[in-house]
mmCIF file of C-alpha atoms in Angstrom:
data_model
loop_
_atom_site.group_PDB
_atom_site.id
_atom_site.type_symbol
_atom_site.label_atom_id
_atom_site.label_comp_id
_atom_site.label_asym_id
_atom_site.label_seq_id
_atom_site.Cartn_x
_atom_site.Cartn_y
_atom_site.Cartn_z
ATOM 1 C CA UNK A 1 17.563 1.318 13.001
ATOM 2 C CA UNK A 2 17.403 2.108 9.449
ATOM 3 C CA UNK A 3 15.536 -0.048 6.685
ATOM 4 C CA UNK A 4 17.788 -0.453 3.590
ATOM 5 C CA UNK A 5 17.905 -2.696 -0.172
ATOM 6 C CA UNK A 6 19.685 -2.183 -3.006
ATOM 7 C CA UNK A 7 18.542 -0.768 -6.711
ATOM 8 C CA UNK A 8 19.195 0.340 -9.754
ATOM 9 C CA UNK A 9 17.026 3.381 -10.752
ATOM 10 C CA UNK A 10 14.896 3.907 -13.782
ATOM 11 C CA UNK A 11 15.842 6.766 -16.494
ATOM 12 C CA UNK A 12 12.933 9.407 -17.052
ATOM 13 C CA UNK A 13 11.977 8.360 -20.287
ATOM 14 C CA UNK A 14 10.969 4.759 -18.821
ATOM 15 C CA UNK A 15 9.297 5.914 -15.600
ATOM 16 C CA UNK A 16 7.584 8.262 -17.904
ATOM 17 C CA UNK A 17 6.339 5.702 -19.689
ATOM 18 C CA UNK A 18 5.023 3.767 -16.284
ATOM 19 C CA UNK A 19 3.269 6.739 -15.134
ATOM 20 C CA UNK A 20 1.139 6.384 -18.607
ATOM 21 C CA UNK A 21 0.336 2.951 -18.242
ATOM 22 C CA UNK A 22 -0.545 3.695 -14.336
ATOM 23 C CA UNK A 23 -3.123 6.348 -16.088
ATOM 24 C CA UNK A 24 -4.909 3.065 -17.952
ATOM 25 C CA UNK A 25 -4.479 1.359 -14.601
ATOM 26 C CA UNK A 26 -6.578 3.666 -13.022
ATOM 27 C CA UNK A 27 -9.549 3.180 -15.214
ATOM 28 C CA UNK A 28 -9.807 -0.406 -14.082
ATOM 29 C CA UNK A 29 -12.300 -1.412 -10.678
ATOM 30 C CA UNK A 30 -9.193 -3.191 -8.497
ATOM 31 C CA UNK A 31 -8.240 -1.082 -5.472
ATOM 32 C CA UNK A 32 -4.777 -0.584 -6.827
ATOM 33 C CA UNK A 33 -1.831 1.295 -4.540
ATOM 34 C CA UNK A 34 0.329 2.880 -7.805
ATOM 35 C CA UNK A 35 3.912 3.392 -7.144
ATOM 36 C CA UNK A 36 5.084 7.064 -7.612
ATOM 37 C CA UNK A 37 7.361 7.371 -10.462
ATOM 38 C CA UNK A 38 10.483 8.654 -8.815
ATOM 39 C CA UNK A 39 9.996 5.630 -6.596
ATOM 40 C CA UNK A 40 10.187 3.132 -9.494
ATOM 41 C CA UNK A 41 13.453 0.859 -9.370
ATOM 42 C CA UNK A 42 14.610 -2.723 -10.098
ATOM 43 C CA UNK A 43 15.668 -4.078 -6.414
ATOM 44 C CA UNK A 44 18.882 -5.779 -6.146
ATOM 45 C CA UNK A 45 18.687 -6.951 -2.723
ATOM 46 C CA UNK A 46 16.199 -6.042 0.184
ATOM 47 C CA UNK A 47 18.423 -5.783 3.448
ATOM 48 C CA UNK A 48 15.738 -4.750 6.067
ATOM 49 C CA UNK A 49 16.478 -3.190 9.113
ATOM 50 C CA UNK A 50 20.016 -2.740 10.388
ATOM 51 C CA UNK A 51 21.606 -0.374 13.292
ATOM 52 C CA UNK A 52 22.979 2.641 12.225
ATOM 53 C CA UNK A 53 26.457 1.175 13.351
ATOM 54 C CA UNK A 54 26.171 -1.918 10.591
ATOM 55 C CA UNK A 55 25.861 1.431 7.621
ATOM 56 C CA UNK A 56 30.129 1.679 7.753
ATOM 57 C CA UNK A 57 30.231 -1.956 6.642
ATOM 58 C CA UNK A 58 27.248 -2.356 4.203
ATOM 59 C CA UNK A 59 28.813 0.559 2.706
ATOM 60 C CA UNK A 60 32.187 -1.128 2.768
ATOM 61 C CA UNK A 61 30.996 -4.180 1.071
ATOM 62 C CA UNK A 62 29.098 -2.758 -1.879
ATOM 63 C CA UNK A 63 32.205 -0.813 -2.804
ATOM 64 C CA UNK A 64 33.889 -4.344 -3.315
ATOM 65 C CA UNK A 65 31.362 -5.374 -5.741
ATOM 66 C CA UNK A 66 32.824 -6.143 -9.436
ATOM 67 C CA UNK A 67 30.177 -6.481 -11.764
ATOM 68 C CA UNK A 68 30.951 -4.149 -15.236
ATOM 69 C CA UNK A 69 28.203 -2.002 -16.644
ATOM 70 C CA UNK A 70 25.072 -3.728 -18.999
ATOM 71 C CA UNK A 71 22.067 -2.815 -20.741
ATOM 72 C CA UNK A 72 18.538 -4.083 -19.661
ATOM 73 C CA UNK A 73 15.308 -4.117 -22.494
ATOM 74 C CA UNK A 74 11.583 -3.513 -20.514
ATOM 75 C CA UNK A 75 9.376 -6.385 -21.129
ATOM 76 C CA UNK A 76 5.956 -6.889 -21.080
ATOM 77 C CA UNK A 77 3.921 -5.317 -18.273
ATOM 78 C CA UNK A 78 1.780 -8.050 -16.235
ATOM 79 C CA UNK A 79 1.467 -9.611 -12.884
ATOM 80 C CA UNK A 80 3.063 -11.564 -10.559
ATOM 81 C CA UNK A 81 0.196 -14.062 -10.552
ATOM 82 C CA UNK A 82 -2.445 -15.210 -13.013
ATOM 83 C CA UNK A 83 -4.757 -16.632 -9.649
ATOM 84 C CA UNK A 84 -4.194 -14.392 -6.931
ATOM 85 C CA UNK A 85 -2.453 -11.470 -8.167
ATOM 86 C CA UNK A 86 -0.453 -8.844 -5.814
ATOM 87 C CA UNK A 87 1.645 -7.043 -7.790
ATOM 88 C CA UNK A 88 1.394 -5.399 -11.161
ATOM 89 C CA UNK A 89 5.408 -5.312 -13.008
ATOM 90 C CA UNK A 90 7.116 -4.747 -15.788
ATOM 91 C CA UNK A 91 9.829 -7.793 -17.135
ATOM 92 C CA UNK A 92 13.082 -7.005 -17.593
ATOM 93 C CA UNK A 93 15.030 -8.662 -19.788
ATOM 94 C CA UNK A 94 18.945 -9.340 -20.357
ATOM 95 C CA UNK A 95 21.024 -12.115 -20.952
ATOM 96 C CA UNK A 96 21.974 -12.913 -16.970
ATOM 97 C CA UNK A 97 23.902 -9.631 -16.030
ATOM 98 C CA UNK A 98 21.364 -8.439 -13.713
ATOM 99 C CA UNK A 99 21.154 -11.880 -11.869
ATOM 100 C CA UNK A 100 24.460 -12.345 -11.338
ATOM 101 C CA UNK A 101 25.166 -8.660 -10.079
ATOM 102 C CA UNK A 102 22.197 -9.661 -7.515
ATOM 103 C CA UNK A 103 24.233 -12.483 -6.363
ATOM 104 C CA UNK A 104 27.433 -10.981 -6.198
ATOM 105 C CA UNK A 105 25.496 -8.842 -3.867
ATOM 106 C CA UNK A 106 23.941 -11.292 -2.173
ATOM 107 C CA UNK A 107 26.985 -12.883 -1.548
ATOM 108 C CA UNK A 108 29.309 -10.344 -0.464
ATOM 109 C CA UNK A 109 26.029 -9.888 3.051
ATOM 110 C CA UNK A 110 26.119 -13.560 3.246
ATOM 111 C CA UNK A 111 29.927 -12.430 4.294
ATOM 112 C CA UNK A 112 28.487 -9.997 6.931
ATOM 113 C CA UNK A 113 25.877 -12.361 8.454
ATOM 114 C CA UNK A 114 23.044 -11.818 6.354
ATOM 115 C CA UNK A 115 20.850 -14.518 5.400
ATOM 116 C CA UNK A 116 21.236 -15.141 1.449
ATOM 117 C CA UNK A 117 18.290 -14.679 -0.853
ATOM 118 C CA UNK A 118 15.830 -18.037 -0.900
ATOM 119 C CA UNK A 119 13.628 -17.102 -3.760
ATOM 120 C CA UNK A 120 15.347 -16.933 -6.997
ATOM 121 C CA UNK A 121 16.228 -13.400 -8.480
ATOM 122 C CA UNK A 122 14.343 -11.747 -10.982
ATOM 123 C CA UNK A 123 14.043 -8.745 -12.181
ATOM 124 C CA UNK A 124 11.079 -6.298 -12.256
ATOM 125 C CA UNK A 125 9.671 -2.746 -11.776
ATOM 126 C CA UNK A 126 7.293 -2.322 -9.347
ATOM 127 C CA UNK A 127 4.288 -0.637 -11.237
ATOM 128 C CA UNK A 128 1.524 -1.249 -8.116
ATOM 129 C CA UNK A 129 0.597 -2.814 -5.597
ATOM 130 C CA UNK A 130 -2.999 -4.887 -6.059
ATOM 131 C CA UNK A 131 -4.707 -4.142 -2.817
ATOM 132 C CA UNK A 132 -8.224 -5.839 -3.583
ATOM 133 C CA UNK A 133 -8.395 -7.483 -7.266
ATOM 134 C CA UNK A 134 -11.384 -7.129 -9.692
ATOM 135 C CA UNK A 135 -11.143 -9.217 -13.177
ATOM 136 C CA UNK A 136 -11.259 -5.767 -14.886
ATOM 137 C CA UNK A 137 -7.165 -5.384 -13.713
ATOM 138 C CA UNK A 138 -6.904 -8.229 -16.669
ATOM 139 C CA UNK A 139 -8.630 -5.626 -19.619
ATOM 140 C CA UNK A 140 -6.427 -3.051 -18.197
ATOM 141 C CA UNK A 141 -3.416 -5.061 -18.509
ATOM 142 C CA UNK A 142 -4.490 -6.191 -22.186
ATOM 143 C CA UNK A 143 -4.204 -2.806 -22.952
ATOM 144 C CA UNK A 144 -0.870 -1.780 -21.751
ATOM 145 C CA UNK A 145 1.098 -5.101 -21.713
ATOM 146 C CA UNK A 146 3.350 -3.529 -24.165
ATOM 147 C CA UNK A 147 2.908 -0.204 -24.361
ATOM 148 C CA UNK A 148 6.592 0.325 -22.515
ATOM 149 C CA UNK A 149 10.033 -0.179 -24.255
ATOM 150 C CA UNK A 150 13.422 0.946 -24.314
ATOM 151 C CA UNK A 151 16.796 0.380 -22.597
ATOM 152 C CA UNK A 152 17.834 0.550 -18.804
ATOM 153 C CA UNK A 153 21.696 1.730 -19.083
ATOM 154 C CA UNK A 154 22.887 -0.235 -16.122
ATOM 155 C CA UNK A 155 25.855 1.510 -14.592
ATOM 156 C CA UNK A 156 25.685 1.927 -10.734
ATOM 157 C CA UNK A 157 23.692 0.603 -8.157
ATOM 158 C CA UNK A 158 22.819 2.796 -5.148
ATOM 159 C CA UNK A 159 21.951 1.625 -1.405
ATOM 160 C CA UNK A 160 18.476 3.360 -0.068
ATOM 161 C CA UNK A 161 17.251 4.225 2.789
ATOM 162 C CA UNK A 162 13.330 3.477 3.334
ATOM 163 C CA UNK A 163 11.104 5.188 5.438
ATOM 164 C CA UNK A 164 7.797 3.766 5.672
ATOM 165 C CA UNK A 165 5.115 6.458 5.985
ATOM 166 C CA UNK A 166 1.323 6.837 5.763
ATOM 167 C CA UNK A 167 1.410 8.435 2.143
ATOM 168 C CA UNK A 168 3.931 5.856 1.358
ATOM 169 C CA UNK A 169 7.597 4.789 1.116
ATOM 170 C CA UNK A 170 10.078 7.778 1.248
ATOM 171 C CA UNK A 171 13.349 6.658 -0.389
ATOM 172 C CA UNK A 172 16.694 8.554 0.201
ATOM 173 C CA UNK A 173 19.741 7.324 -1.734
ATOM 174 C CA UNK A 174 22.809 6.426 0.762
ATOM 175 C CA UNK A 175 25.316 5.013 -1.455
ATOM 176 C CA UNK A 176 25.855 5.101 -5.569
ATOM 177 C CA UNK A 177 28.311 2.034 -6.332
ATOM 178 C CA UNK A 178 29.366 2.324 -10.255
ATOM 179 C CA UNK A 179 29.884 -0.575 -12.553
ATOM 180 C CA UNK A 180 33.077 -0.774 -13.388
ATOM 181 C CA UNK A 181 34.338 -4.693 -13.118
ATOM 182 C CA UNK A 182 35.923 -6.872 -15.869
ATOM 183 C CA UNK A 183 34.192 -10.058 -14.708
#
């Protein structure tokens, strides 16, 4: 069994920035899990686990997806929940592109079996992971709610492979898909 999604990766100059903000992060009294900065991505579509023998046609099917290449702006950096918060993100914003390649993807594993998506779509980085929250994540996130810009060049997607460890995920890249559509 092998536990897959789909991403698009960040360039260095926008993890970079991350890692930064992570530094303020730190400062603040939540018990925080940060996400390593080669491990930052915006995810597409989780799959989960799947047999080794299901790789030929997830492979297959990604290959068929026609979606042409966009351009993504970093929002604001916040969480996912003003009560009970869980995760710390970054927006991203476009006008749609994103979404719909999400549900072109989504669509073509409905084909394959796959249950489709129930929550809607949107799109975020992963900054950390809020393991115990203290009001003091709030000051941090005053300070660094927009201290990351810039562009996300959208031109592939790549299937992962995620291995769950005790230091963390590991994440090995399986597949790169680029954008290349006319829709």
């Amino acid at each position: 069994m092998v536990r897959l999604f789909v991403a698009i990766d960040l360039p260095d100059d926008i993890s970079d920035q991350f890692r930064d903000a992570q530094n303020t992060l730190r400062s603040c009294r939540a018990r925080l899990t940060l996400v390593e900065q080669e491990s930052m991505h915006i995810t597409l579509k989780f799959i989960g686990e799947v047999s080794g023998s299901s790789l030929t046609s997830i492979t297959d099917i990604l290959q068929t997806i026609d979606v042409p290449p966009f351009s993504m702006e970093v929002g604001l950096i916040g969480t996912n929940s003003q009560r009970a918060p869980r995760v710390v993100w970054a927006e991203v914003n476009d006008s749609g592109q994103c979404r719909n390649l999400a549900e072109n993807i989504d669509t073509a594993f409905s084909s394959l079996g796959f249950d489709p998506e129930k929550r809607k779509f949107r799109a975020h980085i992963t900054i950390a992971r809020v393991r115990q929250f203290h009001q003091s994540l709030f000051d941090a996130l005053a300070e660094i709610s927009t201290s990351c810009s810039g562009t996300i060049p959208v031109k592939e997607f790549i299937l992962k492979k995620s291995e769950l460890t005790p230091d963390g995920p590991i994440y090995t890249d399986i597949l790169r898909v680029p954008l290349q559509g006319n829709a």
